[in-house]
Coordinates of C-alpha atoms in Angstrom, one line a residue:
Chain U
M296 CA 4.1 -42.9 -25.3
T297 CA 7.7 -41.8 -25.1
A298 CA 9.5 -38.8 -26.5
A299 CA 11.3 -40.7 -29.3
V300 CA 14.0 -38.8 -31.1
I301 CA 12.6 -36.9 -34.1
P302 CA 14.3 -38.1 -37.3
A303 CA 16.4 -35.4 -39.0
A304 CA 14.3 -35.5 -42.2
E305 CA 11.1 -34.8 -40.2
F306 CA 12.7 -32.1 -38.2
A307 CA 13.9 -30.4 -41.4
Y308 CA 10.3 -30.8 -42.8
L309 CA 8.9 -29.1 -39.7
A310 CA 11.5 -26.3 -39.9
E311 CA 10.6 -25.7 -43.6
L312 CA 6.9 -25.8 -42.8
L313 CA 7.2 -23.2 -40.0
R314 CA 9.4 -21.0 -42.2
R315 CA 6.8 -21.1 -45.0
E316 CA 3.7 -20.8 -42.9
S317 CA 4.8 -18.3 -40.2
S318 CA 8.2 -17.0 -41.2
I319 CA 9.5 -18.5 -37.9
V320 CA 13.0 -19.9 -37.9
L321 CA 13.2 -23.2 -36.0
G322 CA 16.7 -23.7 -34.4
A323 CA 18.2 -27.1 -34.5
D324 CA 18.5 -26.9 -30.7
K325 CA 14.7 -26.7 -30.2
E326 CA 13.8 -30.3 -30.4
Y327 CA 12.7 -30.3 -26.7
L328 CA 10.3 -27.5 -27.6
V329 CA 8.9 -29.4 -30.6
Q330 CA 8.4 -32.5 -28.3
A331 CA 6.6 -30.5 -25.6
R332 CA 4.4 -28.7 -28.1
L333 CA 3.5 -31.5 -30.5
L334 CA 3.3 -34.6 -28.3
P335 CA -0.3 -33.7 -27.3
L336 CA -1.3 -33.2 -30.9
A337 CA 0.4 -36.5 -31.9
R338 CA -1.7 -38.3 -29.3
K339 CA -4.8 -36.6 -30.4
V340 CA -4.4 -37.7 -34.0
G341 CA -3.3 -41.2 -33.0
A342 CA 0.3 -41.0 -34.1
G343 CA 2.8 -43.0 -32.0
N344 CA 5.1 -40.0 -31.5
V345 CA 6.1 -36.6 -32.9
G346 CA 8.2 -38.1 -35.6
E347 CA 5.3 -40.2 -36.8
L348 CA 3.0 -37.2 -36.7
L349 CA 5.3 -35.3 -39.0
T350 CA 5.7 -38.2 -41.4
Q351 CA 1.9 -38.5 -41.7
V352 CA 1.5 -34.8 -42.4
R353 CA 4.4 -34.7 -44.8
L354 CA 3.0 -37.6 -46.8
R355 CA -0.7 -36.5 -46.7
S356 CA -0.3 -32.7 -46.7
D357 CA -3.4 -32.6 -44.6
R358 CA -4.3 -28.9 -44.3
A359 CA -6.1 -29.0 -40.9
T360 CA -3.2 -30.9 -39.2
I361 CA -0.6 -28.6 -40.7
Q362 CA -2.6 -25.6 -39.2
S363 CA -2.8 -27.4 -35.9
I364 CA 1.0 -27.9 -35.9
V365 CA 1.7 -24.3 -36.8
D366 CA -0.7 -23.1 -34.1
A367 CA 0.8 -25.5 -31.5
M368 CA 4.3 -24.3 -32.3
T369 CA 3.5 -20.6 -32.5
T370 CA 0.8 -20.0 -29.9
N371 CA 2.2 -19.1 -26.6
E372 CA 0.2 -16.0 -25.6
T373 CA -0.4 -17.2 -22.0
S374 CA 3.3 -16.7 -21.0
W375 CA 4.5 -13.9 -18.9
F376 CA 7.3 -11.9 -20.5
R377 CA 6.6 -13.9 -23.6
D378 CA 9.7 -14.4 -25.7
N379 CA 11.6 -12.3 -23.1
E380 CA 13.7 -10.3 -25.6
P381 CA 11.1 -7.5 -26.2
F382 CA 10.9 -6.9 -22.5
A383 CA 14.7 -7.1 -22.1
A384 CA 15.0 -4.5 -25.0
L385 CA 12.4 -2.3 -23.3
H386 CA 14.6 -2.3 -20.2
S387 CA 18.0 -2.0 -21.9
T388 CA 17.3 0.3 -24.8
V389 CA 13.8 1.8 -25.1
L390 CA 13.1 3.0 -21.5
P391 CA 16.6 4.7 -21.2
A392 CA 16.0 6.5 -24.5
L393 CA 12.5 7.6 -23.4
L394 CA 13.7 8.7 -19.9
A395 CA 16.0 11.1 -21.7
A396 CA 13.4 12.3 -24.2
R397 CA 10.5 12.7 -21.7
S398 CA 12.4 14.3 -18.8
A399 CA 10.0 17.2 -18.9
Q400 CA 6.8 15.2 -18.8
R401 CA 8.0 12.3 -16.7
H402 CA 5.1 10.3 -18.0
L403 CA 4.9 7.4 -20.4
R404 CA 2.0 6.0 -22.3
V405 CA 2.1 2.4 -23.4
W406 CA -0.3 0.5 -25.6
S407 CA -0.7 -3.3 -25.3
A408 CA -2.6 -3.6 -28.5
A409 CA -3.6 -7.3 -28.5
C410 CA -3.7 -8.0 -24.8
S411 CA -5.4 -11.4 -24.9
S412 CA -5.8 -12.6 -21.3
G413 CA -3.5 -9.8 -20.0
Q414 CA -0.2 -11.5 -19.3
E415 CA 1.6 -9.2 -21.8
T416 CA -0.1 -6.1 -20.3
Y417 CA 0.9 -6.9 -16.7
S418 CA 4.4 -7.9 -17.8
L419 CA 4.7 -4.4 -19.3
A420 CA 3.4 -2.9 -16.0
I421 CA 6.0 -4.9 -14.0
T422 CA 8.8 -3.8 -16.3
L423 CA 7.8 -0.1 -16.0
Q424 CA 7.2 -0.3 -12.3
E425 CA 10.7 -1.7 -11.8
F426 CA 12.4 0.6 -14.2
L427 CA 10.9 4.1 -13.8
P428 CA 12.6 6.3 -11.3
T429 CA 10.6 8.0 -8.5
G430 CA 8.5 10.9 -9.7
W431 CA 7.7 9.2 -13.0
T432 CA 4.2 7.9 -13.9
Y433 CA 2.9 5.6 -16.6
E434 CA -0.3 4.4 -18.0
I435 CA -1.0 1.4 -20.1
L436 CA -4.0 1.0 -22.5
A437 CA -4.7 -2.7 -23.1
T438 CA -7.0 -3.6 -26.0
D439 CA -8.2 -6.7 -27.7
I440 CA -10.7 -7.6 -30.4
S441 CA -12.3 -10.1 -28.0
G442 CA -14.6 -8.6 -25.4
D443 CA -14.3 -11.9 -23.4
M444 CA -10.5 -11.5 -23.4
V445 CA -10.7 -7.9 -22.2
A446 CA -13.1 -8.9 -19.4
R447 CA -10.9 -11.8 -18.5
A448 CA -7.7 -9.6 -18.5
Q449 CA -9.4 -6.9 -16.4
T450 CA -10.1 -9.3 -13.6
G451 CA -6.3 -9.7 -13.1
Q452 CA -6.9 -13.3 -11.8
Y453 CA -4.7 -16.1 -12.9
S454 CA -4.7 -19.8 -12.1
Q455 CA -1.7 -21.6 -10.6
I456 CA -0.9 -23.0 -14.0
E457 CA -1.0 -19.6 -15.6
V458 CA 1.4 -18.0 -13.0
N459 CA 3.8 -20.8 -13.5
R460 CA 4.3 -19.8 -17.1
G461 CA 7.5 -17.7 -17.2
L462 CA 6.8 -15.4 -14.3
P463 CA 9.8 -15.2 -12.1
A464 CA 9.0 -16.3 -8.5
R465 CA 10.3 -13.1 -7.1
M466 CA 7.8 -11.1 -9.2
L467 CA 4.9 -13.5 -8.3
V468 CA 5.3 -12.9 -4.6
H469 CA 5.9 -9.2 -5.1
Y470 CA 3.1 -8.3 -7.5
F471 CA 0.4 -10.9 -6.9
T472 CA -1.6 -12.1 -3.9
R473 CA -3.1 -15.5 -3.4
S474 CA -6.8 -15.4 -3.6
G475 CA -8.5 -18.8 -3.1
A476 CA -7.2 -21.2 -5.7
H477 CA -5.8 -18.5 -7.9
W478 CA -3.6 -15.4 -7.9
E479 CA -4.6 -11.8 -8.3
V480 CA -2.5 -8.9 -9.7
A481 CA -1.7 -6.3 -7.1
P482 CA -3.6 -3.0 -7.1
A483 CA -0.2 -1.2 -7.5
L484 CA 0.0 -2.5 -11.0
R485 CA -3.7 -2.6 -11.9
R486 CA -4.3 1.1 -11.2
H487 CA -2.0 1.9 -14.2
V488 CA -3.9 -0.2 -16.7
Q489 CA -7.0 0.5 -18.6
F490 CA -8.8 -2.1 -20.7
Q491 CA -10.9 -1.6 -23.7
R492 CA -12.3 -3.6 -26.6
L493 CA -10.8 -2.5 -29.9
N494 CA -10.8 -3.8 -33.4
L495 CA -7.4 -2.8 -34.9
V496 CA -8.9 -2.9 -38.5
A497 CA -11.4 -0.1 -37.7
P498 CA -10.2 3.5 -37.5
P499 CA -9.0 4.0 -33.9
P500 CA -10.9 6.3 -31.5
P501 CA -9.2 9.5 -30.8
T502 CA -6.6 9.2 -28.0
A503 CA -3.3 10.7 -27.0
P504 CA -0.4 9.1 -28.8
F505 CA 1.8 6.4 -27.3
D506 CA 5.5 6.1 -26.5
V507 CA 5.6 2.3 -26.8
V508 CA 3.3 0.0 -28.6
F509 CA 3.3 -3.8 -28.3
L510 CA 1.5 -5.4 -31.3
R511 CA 2.7 -8.9 -31.2
N512 CA 1.5 -12.0 -33.1
V513 CA -1.4 -10.2 -34.6
L514 CA -0.2 -9.3 -38.1
I515 CA 0.6 -12.9 -38.9
Y516 CA -3.1 -13.7 -38.9
F517 CA -3.9 -10.9 -41.5
D518 CA -3.6 -10.7 -45.3
I519 CA -1.3 -8.0 -46.7
A520 CA -4.1 -5.4 -47.2
T521 CA -5.3 -5.8 -43.6
K522 CA -1.7 -5.6 -42.3
K523 CA -1.4 -2.3 -44.1
T524 CA -4.6 -0.9 -42.6
V525 CA -3.6 -2.0 -39.1
L526 CA -0.1 -0.5 -39.4
R527 CA -1.5 2.7 -40.7
H528 CA -3.8 3.0 -37.7
V529 CA -1.0 2.2 -35.3
A530 CA 1.4 4.7 -36.9
R531 CA -1.2 7.4 -36.3
L532 CA -1.2 6.7 -32.6
M533 CA 2.5 6.7 -32.1
R534 CA 4.5 9.7 -31.0
P535 CA 7.2 10.6 -33.5
D536 CA 10.0 8.8 -31.5
A537 CA 7.8 6.0 -30.2
W538 CA 8.8 2.3 -30.4
L539 CA 6.7 -0.5 -31.9
F540 CA 7.3 -4.1 -31.0
L541 CA 6.0 -6.9 -33.3
G542 CA 6.1 -10.7 -32.9
A543 CA 9.3 -12.5 -33.8
A544 CA 7.7 -13.7 -37.1
E545 CA 6.4 -10.3 -38.1
S546 CA 7.8 -7.2 -39.8
T547 CA 6.7 -3.9 -41.3
I548 CA 9.1 -4.5 -44.2
G549 CA 7.3 -4.8 -47.5
V550 CA 4.1 -3.8 -45.8
D551 CA 4.4 -0.2 -44.7
D552 CA 7.5 1.9 -45.5
S553 CA 6.6 4.6 -43.0
F554 CA 8.4 2.4 -40.4
R555 CA 12.1 1.5 -40.2
R556 CA 13.6 -1.4 -38.3
T557 CA 15.7 -0.4 -35.3
P558 CA 17.9 -2.7 -33.3
A559 CA 16.7 -2.9 -29.7
G560 CA 18.6 -5.1 -27.3
R561 CA 19.0 -8.5 -28.9
T562 CA 15.9 -8.0 -31.0
F563 CA 14.4 -5.3 -33.3
A564 CA 11.7 -2.7 -32.8
Y565 CA 10.2 -0.4 -35.4
Q566 CA 10.2 3.4 -35.4
L567 CA 8.5 5.9 -37.7
N568 CA 10.4 7.4 -40.6
L569 CA 9.8 11.0 -40.1
A570 CA 9.8 13.8 -42.7
K571 CA 9.7 16.3 -39.9
P572 CA 11.8 16.5 -36.6
P573 CA 10.2 15.2 -33.4
E574 CA 7.5 17.4 -32.0
K575 CA 8.3 19.5 -29.0
G576 CA 7.0 18.8 -25.5
Chain H
M105 CA 24.6 -30.4 -18.1
R106 CA 23.5 -32.5 -15.1
A107 CA 20.2 -32.2 -13.2
L108 CA 19.5 -33.7 -9.8
I109 CA 15.9 -34.4 -9.2
V110 CA 14.9 -34.6 -5.5
D111 CA 11.4 -35.9 -4.7
D112 CA 10.0 -38.7 -2.6
S113 CA 7.5 -39.6 -5.3
R114 CA 9.0 -41.6 -8.1
T115 CA 6.0 -40.6 -10.2
M116 CA 7.1 -37.0 -9.9
R117 CA 10.7 -37.8 -10.4
R118 CA 9.8 -39.5 -13.6
I119 CA 7.7 -36.5 -14.8
V120 CA 10.5 -34.1 -14.1
R121 CA 13.1 -36.4 -15.6
R122 CA 11.2 -36.6 -18.8
I123 CA 11.2 -32.8 -19.1
V124 CA 14.8 -32.1 -18.2
E125 CA 16.1 -35.0 -20.4
G126 CA 14.1 -33.5 -23.2
C127 CA 16.1 -30.3 -22.6
G128 CA 19.3 -32.2 -22.9
F129 CA 20.2 -32.7 -19.2
E130 CA 21.6 -35.9 -17.8
A131 CA 19.3 -36.7 -14.9
V132 CA 20.1 -38.1 -11.4
E133 CA 17.4 -38.9 -8.8
A134 CA 17.3 -38.8 -5.0
G135 CA 14.3 -39.6 -2.8
D136 CA 15.0 -37.0 0.0
G137 CA 17.3 -34.1 0.9
Q138 CA 19.8 -36.3 2.7
A139 CA 20.0 -38.8 -0.2
A140 CA 20.5 -35.8 -2.5
L141 CA 23.4 -34.5 -0.4
D142 CA 24.9 -38.0 -0.4
A143 CA 24.4 -38.3 -4.2
I144 CA 26.2 -35.0 -4.7
G145 CA 29.0 -36.0 -2.5
A146 CA 29.6 -39.1 -4.6
M147 CA 29.7 -37.2 -7.9
D148 CA 32.8 -36.2 -9.8
R149 CA 31.3 -32.7 -10.2
P150 CA 28.2 -31.1 -8.7
P151 CA 25.0 -30.9 -10.7
D152 CA 24.3 -27.7 -12.7
L153 CA 20.7 -27.8 -11.6
A154 CA 18.7 -29.2 -8.6
L155 CA 14.9 -29.6 -8.8
V156 CA 13.8 -30.0 -5.2
D157 CA 10.4 -31.0 -3.7
W158 CA 9.6 -29.5 -0.3
N159 CA 7.8 -32.1 1.8
M160 CA 9.9 -35.3 2.0
P161 CA 10.8 -37.8 4.7
V162 CA 14.3 -37.7 6.4
M163 CA 15.3 -34.2 5.2
D164 CA 12.9 -31.8 3.6
G165 CA 13.6 -29.6 0.6
L166 CA 14.0 -26.4 2.5
E167 CA 16.6 -27.9 4.8
F168 CA 18.4 -29.3 1.7
V169 CA 18.5 -25.8 0.1
S170 CA 20.0 -24.3 3.3
R171 CA 22.6 -27.0 3.5
A172 CA 23.5 -26.8 -0.2
R173 CA 23.8 -23.1 0.0
A174 CA 26.2 -23.4 2.9
Q175 CA 28.6 -25.5 0.7
P176 CA 31.0 -23.3 -1.3
A177 CA 31.4 -26.1 -3.8
L178 CA 27.7 -25.9 -4.7
R179 CA 27.6 -22.2 -5.3
A180 CA 27.1 -22.6 -9.0
M181 CA 24.3 -25.1 -8.7
T182 CA 21.0 -23.6 -9.7
I183 CA 18.1 -24.6 -7.3
V184 CA 14.5 -24.8 -8.4
M185 CA 11.9 -25.7 -5.8
V186 CA 9.2 -28.0 -7.4
T187 CA 6.5 -28.3 -4.8
T188 CA 2.8 -28.2 -4.0
E189 CA 3.6 -25.7 -1.2
S190 CA 2.0 -22.7 -2.7
E191 CA 1.4 -20.0 -0.1
Q192 CA 3.2 -16.7 -0.8
S193 CA 5.0 -16.9 2.5
Q194 CA 6.4 -20.4 1.6
I195 CA 7.8 -19.1 -1.7
V196 CA 9.4 -16.2 0.1
R197 CA 11.0 -18.6 2.6
A198 CA 12.4 -20.8 -0.2
L199 CA 13.8 -17.8 -2.1
A200 CA 15.3 -16.4 1.1
A201 CA 16.9 -19.8 1.8
G202 CA 18.6 -19.7 -1.6
A203 CA 16.3 -21.2 -4.1
H204 CA 16.6 -19.4 -7.5
E205 CA 13.2 -20.3 -8.8
Y206 CA 10.0 -21.9 -7.7
V207 CA 7.6 -24.2 -9.7
I208 CA 4.3 -24.9 -8.1
K209 CA 2.7 -28.3 -8.6
P210 CA 0.7 -28.9 -10.7
F211 CA 2.8 -27.7 -13.5
T212 CA 3.0 -28.4 -17.2
A213 CA 6.1 -29.3 -19.2
D214 CA 5.9 -25.9 -20.9
S215 CA 5.9 -24.0 -17.5
M216 CA 8.9 -26.0 -16.3
I217 CA 10.8 -25.2 -19.6
D218 CA 9.8 -21.5 -19.2
K219 CA 11.4 -21.5 -15.8
L220 CA 14.6 -23.2 -17.1
A221 CA 14.7 -20.6 -19.9
L222 CA 14.4 -17.8 -17.3
L223 CA 17.4 -19.2 -15.5
G224 CA 19.3 -19.4 -18.8
L225 CA 19.5 -23.2 -18.6
V226 CA 17.7 -23.8 -21.9
P227 CA 17.7 -21.5 -25.0
N228 CA 14.8 -19.1 -24.8
G229 CA 11.7 -20.5 -26.4
A230 CA 11.2 -17.2 -28.1
S231 CA 12.0 -17.2 -31.8
L232 CA 11.7 -21.0 -31.7
Chain S
M142 CA -13.4 -13.5 -5.0
S143 CA -13.6 -17.3 -5.1
G144 CA -16.2 -19.0 -3.0
I145 CA -14.5 -18.7 0.4
A146 CA -16.9 -18.1 3.2
D147 CA -15.7 -15.2 5.3
S148 CA -16.4 -16.7 8.6
T149 CA -14.8 -20.1 8.1
L150 CA -12.0 -19.5 5.6
E151 CA -12.6 -23.1 4.4
P152 CA -12.3 -24.0 0.8
S153 CA -15.6 -24.6 -1.1
D154 CA -16.5 -27.1 -3.8
I155 CA -15.7 -24.4 -6.3
D156 CA -12.2 -24.0 -4.9
L157 CA -11.6 -27.7 -4.8
K158 CA -12.9 -28.0 -8.4
E159 CA -10.5 -25.3 -9.5
I160 CA -7.6 -27.2 -8.0
V161 CA -8.7 -30.5 -9.4
D162 CA -9.1 -29.1 -12.8
Q163 CA -5.6 -27.8 -12.8
V164 CA -4.2 -31.2 -11.8
W165 CA -6.2 -32.8 -14.6
E166 CA -5.1 -30.2 -17.1
S167 CA -1.4 -30.7 -16.1
Y168 CA -1.2 -34.5 -15.9
L169 CA -4.3 -36.5 -16.4
D170 CA -6.0 -34.7 -19.3
P171 CA -3.5 -32.4 -21.0
D172 CA -5.3 -32.7 -24.4
G173 CA -8.7 -31.8 -22.9
T174 CA -10.2 -35.1 -24.1
A175 CA -10.6 -36.9 -20.8
P176 CA -12.1 -34.6 -18.2
L177 CA -13.3 -35.6 -14.8
V178 CA -17.1 -35.6 -15.3
L179 CA -18.8 -34.7 -12.1
T180 CA -21.9 -36.8 -11.4
G181 CA -22.4 -36.3 -7.7
T182 CA -22.9 -40.1 -7.3
V183 CA -20.8 -41.7 -4.6
P184 CA -20.0 -45.4 -5.5
E185 CA -20.6 -48.0 -2.8
K186 CA -17.0 -49.0 -2.6
F187 CA -13.6 -48.0 -3.9
D188 CA -10.4 -50.1 -4.7
A189 CA -7.9 -47.5 -3.7
T190 CA -7.7 -44.4 -1.5
G191 CA -5.0 -41.8 -1.2
S192 CA -5.1 -39.4 1.8
I193 CA -3.1 -36.7 3.2
S194 CA -3.5 -34.8 6.5
I195 CA -3.2 -31.1 7.2
T196 CA -2.3 -30.1 10.7
G197 CA -2.0 -26.9 12.6
P198 CA -4.5 -24.1 13.1
W199 CA -6.8 -26.1 10.8
H200 CA -6.9 -29.9 11.1
G201 CA -8.2 -32.2 8.4
H202 CA -7.7 -34.5 5.5
V203 CA -7.8 -34.6 1.7
V204 CA -8.9 -37.9 0.3
V205 CA -8.9 -39.2 -3.3
A206 CA -10.9 -42.5 -3.6
T207 CA -11.0 -44.4 -6.9
S208 CA -11.5 -47.7 -8.6
L209 CA -8.4 -49.7 -9.5
G210 CA -9.0 -48.8 -13.1
A211 CA -9.0 -45.1 -12.4
A212 CA -5.9 -45.3 -10.2
T213 CA -4.1 -47.3 -12.8
G214 CA -5.2 -44.9 -15.5
A215 CA -3.9 -42.0 -13.4
A216 CA -0.5 -43.7 -12.9
A217 CA -0.3 -44.4 -16.6
A218 CA -1.1 -40.8 -17.4
F219 CA 1.4 -39.4 -14.9
L220 CA 4.1 -41.8 -16.1
A221 CA 3.3 -41.6 -19.8
M222 CA 3.0 -45.3 -20.0
E223 CA 0.3 -47.7 -21.1
P224 CA -2.0 -48.9 -18.2
D225 CA -0.8 -52.5 -18.6
E226 CA 2.8 -51.4 -18.1
V227 CA 2.0 -49.9 -14.7
S228 CA 3.0 -51.8 -11.6
E229 CA 1.1 -51.8 -8.3
E230 CA 3.9 -49.7 -6.8
D231 CA 3.4 -47.1 -9.6
V232 CA -0.3 -47.0 -8.8
A233 CA 0.3 -46.4 -5.1
D234 CA 3.0 -43.8 -5.7
A235 CA 0.9 -41.9 -8.3
L236 CA -2.1 -41.8 -6.1
G237 CA 0.0 -40.5 -3.3
E238 CA 1.4 -37.7 -5.5
L239 CA -2.0 -36.9 -6.7
V240 CA -3.4 -36.4 -3.2
N241 CA -0.2 -34.6 -2.2
I242 CA -0.6 -32.0 -5.0
I243 CA -4.3 -31.4 -4.2
G244 CA -3.5 -31.3 -0.5
G245 CA -0.8 -28.7 -0.9
N246 CA -3.1 -26.4 -2.9
V247 CA -5.9 -26.9 -0.4
K248 CA -3.6 -25.9 2.4
S249 CA -2.7 -22.6 0.7
M250 CA -6.4 -21.6 1.2
L251 CA -6.4 -22.4 4.9
P252 CA -5.3 -20.2 7.8
P253 CA -1.5 -19.6 7.7
G254 CA 0.8 -22.0 9.7
C255 CA -0.7 -25.3 8.6
L256 CA 1.5 -28.2 7.7
L257 CA 1.1 -30.9 5.1
A258 CA 1.9 -34.4 6.2
L259 CA 3.2 -37.1 3.8
P260 CA 0.6 -39.0 1.8
H261 CA -0.9 -42.3 2.8
V262 CA -2.2 -44.8 0.2
V263 CA -4.4 -47.9 0.7
V264 CA -5.0 -50.3 -2.3
A265 CA -7.6 -52.8 -1.2
T266 CA -11.2 -53.3 -2.4
G267 CA -13.7 -51.7 -0.1
A268 CA -11.1 -49.9 1.8
V269 CA -12.2 -46.5 3.1
S270 CA -10.3 -43.9 5.1
R271 CA -12.4 -42.7 8.0
W272 CA -11.6 -40.3 10.8
P273 CA -14.0 -40.4 13.7
G274 CA -15.3 -37.0 14.5
A275 CA -14.3 -35.5 11.1
T276 CA -16.9 -33.8 9.0
R277 CA -16.8 -33.7 5.2
I278 CA -16.8 -30.1 4.0
C279 CA -16.6 -30.6 0.3
E280 CA -16.7 -33.5 -2.1
L281 CA -16.4 -33.9 -5.9
C282 CA -17.6 -37.2 -7.2
G283 CA -17.6 -38.3 -10.8
Q284 CA -16.3 -40.4 -13.6
W285 CA -13.0 -40.3 -15.3
R286 CA -12.6 -42.5 -18.4
G287 CA -15.7 -44.3 -17.2
E288 CA -14.2 -45.1 -13.8
P289 CA -15.3 -43.6 -10.4
V290 CA -13.2 -40.9 -8.7
C291 CA -14.2 -39.0 -5.5
I292 CA -12.1 -36.2 -4.0
S293 CA -13.1 -35.0 -0.6
L294 CA -12.0 -32.6 2.1
W295 CA -12.6 -33.4 5.8
H296 CA -12.3 -31.1 8.8
E297 CA -11.5 -32.4 12.2
K298 CA -12.4 -30.4 15.3
R299 CA -9.5 -30.5 17.8
E300 CA -9.5 -29.0 21.2
G301 CA -6.4 -27.0 22.3

């Protein structure tokens, strides 16, 4: 099977499908990504190529295949520095602001709220490790609804294929050690991270508030009422000037007006609308 | 954009070619380091990207990287090692010799694209 | 820790399986529909073997032995072609690359300073690669798309 060019009509159909189903905008320059993500699915359903797959789905409107296409196009949680922009924004905008605001405490608390297999969490740890000046400390709470995922992330072990995904080689050799057939996150990072199983829909257990929250690609799976509940819980655990990062297809707009959208680097983050000035200390 | 694929296995050259062509590169192949240097010498302009295996007959990939790095005309060429050499010390050696990134075999198309995105050679897969 | 015995530092069946699974996931079974099913049964003869030697502080060989059907299927999967489009040269090259990838990953678990040679492929019914004095330290044998595949690791004791 070869990567035949996707006809314009089918590409437009896919772009519309993704916009409708996941609010993701598919750029015209992303055909390579569509090929890479959908070719395995095309094979699985017996379509000759990605164009044929899309034609079939467009004509039949088969719900299961539509869902598989959306999942294949949007699921990418095993990448390091996934989507890159939030981490770049952390580096360029958020951490400099927090460095100024927390100069007395010299300590940052970060929440990786849907840590999955841990790549986001350790990517955050690497970013903080490289950015924070000497004398500063940080801690990361990593949570996930899946106990299996929490246990998996906690091991800090990744296969060869997993470390190939978006992790710069310089960081691989600096923050990981080879252990048998896989790679293990260095203790220098692991000692800053605590893992815990947590359902975002349930009222959160009492904990000190966070300076940065990553809650990415979670809200897309919830209905509006559940989105509201989750955002309410998250807001309660944010310091008044904390930063919330959501997935590219997600927003608080129209869900919870206690947040405002703030430009951060080349992307957006969300901060609390405060009736009162930021608390002291 | 032009990519030079340097690997003694034509199977692997074909796999890499499929991926980089999907990303919009024009692909040129060479079977070892020396053949790669010769191919570059015969080009009107140097490749933007070289994807280089390590273990090859005639001239290995590490030697190719050192030689390429010594040529001022190739300064803008991004070099990615694509190899089964996967010890930490080997990755360090390749980076020190002047490789920009390192892809360990076996790799998936997605992971190769991720690395090219890191290097700014394809648009970030981010927002799709 | 993965199953590396402290004293020998040699890869175990578990390590070899982890490497092989990654190769299958990347090239031979990206959809997860055609895994290598381990049966432990070693067929009487193979049609093709690919081998690669590791030299240095540890000396040995990685061998992939298959039927012609499996080798052709592997070449087709690597090249994204139909099995009947694959040439004999494609089969030899693909088998060489397969054993090269497994060999490199095996080497990363061995004592530092080892070198990986270039792969060697023999396509001939009944052909077996043997090294007098070498001992097999792990072996995975099974079926892939109904065709036999065996991957083994051999250690050769060398004086001096």
